[in-house]
Each structure stands twice: as C-alpha cells, then as structure tokens.
Short mmCIF file of C-alpha atoms in Angstrom, two decimals:
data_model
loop_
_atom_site.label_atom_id
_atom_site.label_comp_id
_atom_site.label_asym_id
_atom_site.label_seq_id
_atom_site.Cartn_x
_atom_site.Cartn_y
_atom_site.Cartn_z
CA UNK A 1 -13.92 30.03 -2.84
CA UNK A 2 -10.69 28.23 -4.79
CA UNK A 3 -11.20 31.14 -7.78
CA UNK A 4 -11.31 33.87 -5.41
CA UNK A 5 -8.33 33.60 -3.13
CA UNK A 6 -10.70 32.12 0.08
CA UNK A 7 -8.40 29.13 0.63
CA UNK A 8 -5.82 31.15 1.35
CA UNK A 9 -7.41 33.59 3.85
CA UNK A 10 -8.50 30.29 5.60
CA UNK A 11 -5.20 28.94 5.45
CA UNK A 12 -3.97 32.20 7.43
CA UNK A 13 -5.89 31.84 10.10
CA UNK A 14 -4.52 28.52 10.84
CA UNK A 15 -2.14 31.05 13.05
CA UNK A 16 -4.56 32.78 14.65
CA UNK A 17 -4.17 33.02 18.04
CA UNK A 18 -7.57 32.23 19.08
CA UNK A 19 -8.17 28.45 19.23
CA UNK A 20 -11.40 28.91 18.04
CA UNK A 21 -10.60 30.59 15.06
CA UNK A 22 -8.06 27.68 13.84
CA UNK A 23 -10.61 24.96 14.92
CA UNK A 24 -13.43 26.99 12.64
CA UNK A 25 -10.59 27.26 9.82
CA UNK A 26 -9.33 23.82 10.39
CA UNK A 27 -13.40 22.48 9.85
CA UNK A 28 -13.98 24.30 6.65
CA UNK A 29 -10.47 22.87 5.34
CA UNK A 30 -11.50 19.85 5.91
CA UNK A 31 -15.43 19.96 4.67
CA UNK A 32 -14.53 21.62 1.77
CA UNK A 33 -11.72 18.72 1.12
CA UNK A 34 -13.40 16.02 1.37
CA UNK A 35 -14.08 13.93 -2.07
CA UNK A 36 -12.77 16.64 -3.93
CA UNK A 37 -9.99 16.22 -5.61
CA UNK A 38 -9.93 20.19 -7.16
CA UNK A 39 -10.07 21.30 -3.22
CA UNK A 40 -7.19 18.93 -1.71
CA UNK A 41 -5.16 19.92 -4.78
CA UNK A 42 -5.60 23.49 -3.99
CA UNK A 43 -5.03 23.46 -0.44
CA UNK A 44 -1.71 21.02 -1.05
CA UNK A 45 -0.45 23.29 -3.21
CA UNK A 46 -0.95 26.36 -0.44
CA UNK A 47 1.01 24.52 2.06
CA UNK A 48 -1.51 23.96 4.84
CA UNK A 49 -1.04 20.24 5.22
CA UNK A 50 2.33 20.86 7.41
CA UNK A 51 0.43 23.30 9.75
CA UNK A 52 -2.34 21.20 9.99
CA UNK A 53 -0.35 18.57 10.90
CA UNK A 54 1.17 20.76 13.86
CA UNK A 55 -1.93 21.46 14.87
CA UNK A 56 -2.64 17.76 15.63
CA UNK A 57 0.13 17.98 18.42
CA UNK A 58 -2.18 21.17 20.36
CA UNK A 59 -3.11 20.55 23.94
CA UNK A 60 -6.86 21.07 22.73
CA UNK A 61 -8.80 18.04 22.21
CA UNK A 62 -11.03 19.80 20.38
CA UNK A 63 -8.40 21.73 18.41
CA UNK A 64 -6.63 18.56 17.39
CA UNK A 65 -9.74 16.60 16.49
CA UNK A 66 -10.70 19.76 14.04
CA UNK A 67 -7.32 19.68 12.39
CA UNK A 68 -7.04 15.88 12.00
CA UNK A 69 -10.24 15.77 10.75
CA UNK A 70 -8.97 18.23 7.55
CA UNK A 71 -5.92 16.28 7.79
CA UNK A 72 -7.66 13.12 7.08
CA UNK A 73 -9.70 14.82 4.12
CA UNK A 74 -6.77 16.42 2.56
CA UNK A 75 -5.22 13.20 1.83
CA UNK A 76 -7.91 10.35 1.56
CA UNK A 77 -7.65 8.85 -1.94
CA UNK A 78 -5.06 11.08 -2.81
CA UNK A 79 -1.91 9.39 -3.51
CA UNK A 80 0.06 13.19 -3.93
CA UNK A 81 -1.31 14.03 -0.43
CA UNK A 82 -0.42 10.84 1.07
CA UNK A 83 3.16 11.04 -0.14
CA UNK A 84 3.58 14.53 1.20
CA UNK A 85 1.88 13.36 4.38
CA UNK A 86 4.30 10.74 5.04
CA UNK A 87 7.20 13.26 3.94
CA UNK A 88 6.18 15.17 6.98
CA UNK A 89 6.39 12.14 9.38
CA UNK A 90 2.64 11.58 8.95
CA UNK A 91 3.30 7.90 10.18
CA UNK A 92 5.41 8.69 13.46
CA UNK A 93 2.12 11.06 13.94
CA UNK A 94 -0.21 8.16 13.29
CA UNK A 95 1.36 5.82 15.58
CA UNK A 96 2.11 8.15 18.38
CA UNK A 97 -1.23 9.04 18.62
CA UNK A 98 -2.54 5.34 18.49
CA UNK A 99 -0.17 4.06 21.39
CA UNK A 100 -0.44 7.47 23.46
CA UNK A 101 -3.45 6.33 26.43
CA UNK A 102 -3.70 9.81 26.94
CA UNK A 103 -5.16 10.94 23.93
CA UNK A 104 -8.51 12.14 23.07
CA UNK A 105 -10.26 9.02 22.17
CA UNK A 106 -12.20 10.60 19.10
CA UNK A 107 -8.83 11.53 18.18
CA UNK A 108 -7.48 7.81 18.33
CA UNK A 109 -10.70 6.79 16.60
CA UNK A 110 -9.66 8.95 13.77
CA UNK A 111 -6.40 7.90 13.34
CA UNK A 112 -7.33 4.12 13.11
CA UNK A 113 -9.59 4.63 10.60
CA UNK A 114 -7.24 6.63 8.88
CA UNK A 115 -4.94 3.57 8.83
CA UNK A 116 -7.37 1.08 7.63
CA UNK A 117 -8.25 3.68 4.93
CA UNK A 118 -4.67 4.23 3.73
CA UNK A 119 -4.37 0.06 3.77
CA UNK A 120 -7.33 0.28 1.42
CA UNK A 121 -6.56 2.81 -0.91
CA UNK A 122 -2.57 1.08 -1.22
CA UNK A 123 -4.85 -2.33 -1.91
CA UNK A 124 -6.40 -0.01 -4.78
CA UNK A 125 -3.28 1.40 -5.82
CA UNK A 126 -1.89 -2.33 -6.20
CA UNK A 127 0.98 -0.52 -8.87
CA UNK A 128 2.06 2.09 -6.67
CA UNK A 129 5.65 0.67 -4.06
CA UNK A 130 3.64 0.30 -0.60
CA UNK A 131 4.79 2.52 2.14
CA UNK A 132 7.54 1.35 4.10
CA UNK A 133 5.72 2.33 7.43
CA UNK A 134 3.33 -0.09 6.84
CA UNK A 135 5.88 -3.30 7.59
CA UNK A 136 7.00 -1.59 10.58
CA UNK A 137 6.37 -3.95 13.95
CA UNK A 138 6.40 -1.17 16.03
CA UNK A 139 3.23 0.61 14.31
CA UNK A 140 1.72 -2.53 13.31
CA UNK A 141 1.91 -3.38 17.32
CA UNK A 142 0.11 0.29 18.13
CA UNK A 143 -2.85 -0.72 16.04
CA UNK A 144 -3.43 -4.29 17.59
CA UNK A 145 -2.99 -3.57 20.92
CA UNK A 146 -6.43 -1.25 20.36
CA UNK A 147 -8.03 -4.28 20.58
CA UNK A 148 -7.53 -4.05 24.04
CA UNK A 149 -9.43 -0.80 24.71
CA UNK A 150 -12.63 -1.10 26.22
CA UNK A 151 -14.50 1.30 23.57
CA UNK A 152 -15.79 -1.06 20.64
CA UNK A 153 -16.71 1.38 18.07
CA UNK A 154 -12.43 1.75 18.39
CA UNK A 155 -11.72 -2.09 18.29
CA UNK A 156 -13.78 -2.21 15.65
CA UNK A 157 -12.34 0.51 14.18
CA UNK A 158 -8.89 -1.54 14.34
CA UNK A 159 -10.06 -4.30 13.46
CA UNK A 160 -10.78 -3.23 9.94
CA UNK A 161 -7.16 -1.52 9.94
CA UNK A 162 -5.80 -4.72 10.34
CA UNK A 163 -8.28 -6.78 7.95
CA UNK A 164 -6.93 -4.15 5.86
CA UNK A 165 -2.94 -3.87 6.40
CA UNK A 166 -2.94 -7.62 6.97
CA UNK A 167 -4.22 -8.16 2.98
CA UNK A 168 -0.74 -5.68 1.64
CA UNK A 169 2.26 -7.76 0.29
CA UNK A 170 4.89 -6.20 2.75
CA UNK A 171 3.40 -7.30 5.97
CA UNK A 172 4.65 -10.10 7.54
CA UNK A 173 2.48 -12.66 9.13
CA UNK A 174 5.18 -13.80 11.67
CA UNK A 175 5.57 -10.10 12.51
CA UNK A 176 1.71 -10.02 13.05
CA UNK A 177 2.12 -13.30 15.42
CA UNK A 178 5.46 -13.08 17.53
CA UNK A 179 5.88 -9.14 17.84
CA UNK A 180 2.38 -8.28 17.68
CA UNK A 181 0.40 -11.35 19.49
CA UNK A 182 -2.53 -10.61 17.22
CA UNK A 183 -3.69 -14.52 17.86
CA UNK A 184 -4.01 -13.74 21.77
CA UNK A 185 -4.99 -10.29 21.07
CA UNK A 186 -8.27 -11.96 18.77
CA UNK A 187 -8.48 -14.64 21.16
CA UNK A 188 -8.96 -12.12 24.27
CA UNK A 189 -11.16 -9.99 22.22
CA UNK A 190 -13.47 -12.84 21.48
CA UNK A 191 -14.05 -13.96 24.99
CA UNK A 192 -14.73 -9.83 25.80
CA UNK A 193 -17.77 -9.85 22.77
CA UNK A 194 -18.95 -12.99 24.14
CA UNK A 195 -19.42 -11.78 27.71
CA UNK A 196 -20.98 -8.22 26.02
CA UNK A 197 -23.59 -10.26 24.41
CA UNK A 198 -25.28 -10.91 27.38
CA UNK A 199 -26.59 -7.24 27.08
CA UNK A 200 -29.35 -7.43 24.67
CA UNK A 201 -29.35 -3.85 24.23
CA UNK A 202 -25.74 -4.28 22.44
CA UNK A 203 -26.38 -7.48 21.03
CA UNK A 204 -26.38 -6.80 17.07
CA UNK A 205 -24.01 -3.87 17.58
CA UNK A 206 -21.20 -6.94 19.39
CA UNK A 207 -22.48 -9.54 16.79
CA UNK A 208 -21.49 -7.44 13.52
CA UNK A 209 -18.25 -6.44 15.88
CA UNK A 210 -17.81 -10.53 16.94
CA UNK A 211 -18.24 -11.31 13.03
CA UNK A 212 -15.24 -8.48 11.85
CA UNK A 213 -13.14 -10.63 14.15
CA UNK A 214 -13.98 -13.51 12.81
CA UNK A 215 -12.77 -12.02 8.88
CA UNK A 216 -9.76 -10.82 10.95
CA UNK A 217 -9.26 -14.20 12.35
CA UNK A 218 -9.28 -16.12 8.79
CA UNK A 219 -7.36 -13.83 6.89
CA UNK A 220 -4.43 -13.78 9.96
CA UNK A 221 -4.52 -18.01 9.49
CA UNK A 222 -4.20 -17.46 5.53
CA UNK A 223 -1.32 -15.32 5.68
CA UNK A 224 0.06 -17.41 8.21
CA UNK A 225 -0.46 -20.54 6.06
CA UNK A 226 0.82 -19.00 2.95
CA UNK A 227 4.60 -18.54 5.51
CA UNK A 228 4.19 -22.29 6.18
CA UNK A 229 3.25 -23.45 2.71
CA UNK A 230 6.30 -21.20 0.92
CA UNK A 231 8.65 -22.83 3.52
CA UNK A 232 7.56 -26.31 3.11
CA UNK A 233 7.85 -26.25 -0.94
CA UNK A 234 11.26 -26.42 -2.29
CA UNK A 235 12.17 -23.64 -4.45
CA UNK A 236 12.45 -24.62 -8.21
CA UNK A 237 15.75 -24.87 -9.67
#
C-alpha cells in the first residue's frame, strides 16, 4: 500500500464529507500504523497527523474515537511523531479532552492511556529533554482528578499515567500534593475499591485495581521523601 501511492488516497479521504468515509480512513491509518515504524514514517511525512488531529475535535463520538485511535498509533514509540504531535498542541488536546465531562468516555479512556504511554516511552528515552507539558499542574491535575470517575477500567487507566509521569525527573512531588491532592484523591479512591469488593463478581478485577493504587501510593511517598530528604541535607560547599 506505502509503494503504491494507497496512503495517500486514504489520507484524501480524511475530507470526505461523509463521516463514515473519514472514520473507515481514519481506522485503516491507524491499523496499518501501529508497531510499524515504515507506516507512521510514511503517513508523517504525508501530513495526516494535523488532520487527524482535527478530526479529534468532530461532534461524532464515533468519528473522534476512529481518528484518535490513528492518532495514538501514529505516534506511539515514535519520538519524530511525538515531537510533531506536541508541535500541533497535541498536549492542550490531551488535557482538554481529559477534564471535558462531556466527552465520549472511550475517548477519555484513550487519551489516558495515551499519557501513561508517552510517560513510559520518555522513561525509555531517559537521553531525550522531557516535554515541558509534562510538569504542567494544570494537566497533571486533569489526569488525577480521573480518579474520581466512577468507571474503573478509566481510574485504572490513570492510575498507571500517574505511576508513570510521577517516575519523570521534571515532576514535582509538591505539585502532585498541594495543586493536585493526589494523597486525598488515593485516599478517596481506596475507600471506593474497598466498598466495590463487596461484589464478588468484581472482586479480582477491584483487587488488581486496589493493588495499582497501592504502587501509586508508594511511589507518590518516595518522591515526596526524596523533597524532604534534599531539603533537610545541607548542600556541599
């Protein structure tokens, strides 16, 4: 399909003006993206991440879930994509959706996993500057505060965003604790799992949830104690 010009056809019909045709074109973007490197670099290099992007923004659910979903595969473990995704204001996209109640909740689930999969690949990428987005309260606020939602699979979902974005060097612990009240939020979140495992048909699905949070928990108090242990030791002269 690459050899043969199809990429671009499909790119076209990212304007179509049926929905359904950009949905179908936005799908086979993204299956034919995903884990492969030749296909992302291909599809970069035809410009479709910025219209894909737009398409995110469409007042279909179903539209917006297709074209974050190529999103998502154009630029996982792909540092190139990720830079031109945040050169397009991929992260003002990322938190709007994630702090918008309105929004499709498979799309919300997408974006948090999207987070705590850019977290990871930065942790992998440990020579690369992180992204300043990543440090900023306000985001870092959008992704706790899921914690609060009553759908698990998307708690969970943000809890191993923040496992993740919790273990880069430019977030702040004290950011974590005064701005974002991730203590209460863990705190409120435990007493929620505890009261959901009284339904045994949930049970293991809360426990592996209950046990994330606990991971969450101790790397939140390590950060934390690595603030009060740098501000207790003099600095050498």
């Amino acid at each position: 399909m690459c050899k043969l010009g199809g990429l671009g056809v499909i790119i076209r019909e990212l304007d179509h003006p049926d929905s359904d045709v950009r949905k179908l074109s936005a799908w086979i973007l993204g299956k034919a993206s995903q884990n492969n490197p030749y296909v992302q670099k291909q599809v970069l290099e035809l410009g479709a991440l910025a219209t894909l992007m737009k398409l995110v923004n469409s007042s279909s659910a179903d539209e917006a879930t297709k074209a974050f979903y190529a999103v998502s595969a154009l630029i996982r473990n792909n540092v190139a994509g990720q830079q031109l995704f945040f050169a397009e204001a991929g992260d003002k996209m990322l938190q709007d959706i994630l702090s918008s109640l309105s929004v499709d909740a498979r799309l919300r689930r997408k974006a948090v996993f999207l987070v705590g999969d850019l977290a990871e690949c930065q942790l992998e990428n440990i020579d690369k500057a992180e992204m300043p987005f990543f440090s900023n309260q306000f985001f870092l606020k959008s992704v706790v505060d899921l914690t609060a939602s009553s759908d698990l699979d998307l708690q969970e979902k943000a809890l191993v965003a923040i496992k993740n974005l919790l273990q880069l060097r430019t977030t702040e612990a004290m950011v974590f604790k005064e701005f974002c009240r991730l203590d209460d939020a863990l705190e409120r979140m435990k007493k929620q799992l505890e009261d959901l495992m009284l339904d045994e048909d949930h049970r293991e699905y809360v426990t592996d949830v209950e046990s994330l949070r606990k991971e969450v928990e101790l790397s939140f108090q390590a950060k934390l104690g690595n603030v009060r242990y740098q501000s207790e030791t003099p600095l050498d002269l």
